[in-house]
């Protein structure tokens, strides 16, 4: 595959990764479970029975905390996957070669 073709394929791979990426986080005591996608999109939010033993304020804070943790996790995992995918791009672009 030529350089342009390989770059196009990498771009398609990154687009696919961004579309398919998701991360699951469960709160420490298991009350809240969140599955998040890039950009802060919430795919799933589950409240377990023990969540309803918390006050409204406590539950709200726990939901937000769990959402933030899931968002951070999916962002970190996607960033790592893109970084791995982009390894060697400087070689493809001819950087480091003398003209």
XYZ file of C-alpha atoms in Angstrom:
99
model
C 0.000 0.000 0.000
C 1.348 3.477 -0.837
C 1.830 6.213 1.786
C -1.422 8.009 0.943
C -3.342 4.746 1.093
C -1.829 3.847 4.433
C -2.664 7.286 5.844
C -6.262 6.949 4.600
C -6.492 3.529 6.256
C -5.155 4.894 9.539
C -7.693 7.729 9.394
C -10.492 5.209 8.834
C -9.194 3.085 11.716
C -9.175 6.106 14.035
C -12.703 7.040 12.967
C -13.851 3.471 13.688
C -12.137 3.502 17.091
C -13.846 6.780 17.999
C -17.228 5.398 16.941
C -16.861 2.103 18.792
C -15.054 3.306 21.934
C -16.794 2.935 25.263
C -15.849 2.457 28.888
C -17.706 1.034 31.856
C -17.269 2.296 35.413
C -19.058 1.061 38.522
C -19.106 3.120 41.716
C -17.119 1.819 44.660
C -20.101 0.240 46.432
C -21.781 -0.787 43.172
C -24.730 1.598 43.412
C -24.154 3.232 40.017
C -22.906 1.768 36.727
C -22.138 3.956 33.698
C -21.120 3.087 30.164
C -19.723 6.151 28.426
C -18.666 6.943 24.866
C -16.322 9.707 23.681
C -17.476 13.271 24.084
C -19.267 12.589 27.350
C -22.044 10.580 25.706
C -23.767 8.300 28.194
C -24.728 4.981 26.623
C -26.006 3.322 29.791
C -26.775 4.421 33.336
C -27.870 1.786 35.828
C -28.883 2.370 39.422
C -28.763 -0.687 41.644
C -31.184 -1.224 44.509
C -28.672 -0.016 47.114
C -28.507 3.357 45.286
C -31.940 4.183 46.648
C -30.652 4.005 50.214
C -28.717 7.215 49.534
C -30.174 10.689 49.864
C -31.031 12.506 46.653
C -27.988 14.736 47.008
C -25.652 11.790 47.686
C -27.054 9.843 44.741
C -26.747 12.837 42.436
C -23.131 13.395 43.452
C -22.335 9.695 43.007
C -23.906 9.649 39.541
C -21.898 12.713 38.469
C -18.686 11.267 39.934
C -19.237 7.966 38.126
C -20.074 9.749 34.854
C -16.848 11.769 35.088
C -14.815 8.633 35.819
C -16.322 6.822 32.823
C -15.673 9.818 30.571
C -12.052 10.043 31.739
C -11.580 6.310 31.198
C -12.956 6.275 27.642
C -10.918 9.374 26.772
C -7.697 7.819 28.105
C -8.333 4.494 26.371
C -9.191 6.158 23.054
C -6.151 8.447 23.255
C -3.893 5.456 23.899
C -5.423 3.528 20.982
C -4.997 6.488 18.613
C -1.413 7.002 19.773
C -0.639 3.347 19.069
C -2.307 3.631 15.662
C -0.291 6.718 14.784
C 3.076 5.222 15.702
C 5.311 5.284 12.674
C 3.472 8.142 10.947
C 6.603 10.292 10.996
C 8.341 7.530 9.048
C 5.498 7.473 6.529
C 5.724 11.237 6.109
C 9.472 11.051 5.592
C 10.405 13.029 8.702
C 13.950 12.569 9.806
C 15.133 12.029 6.231
C 17.462 14.506 4.667
C 16.321 16.214 1.482
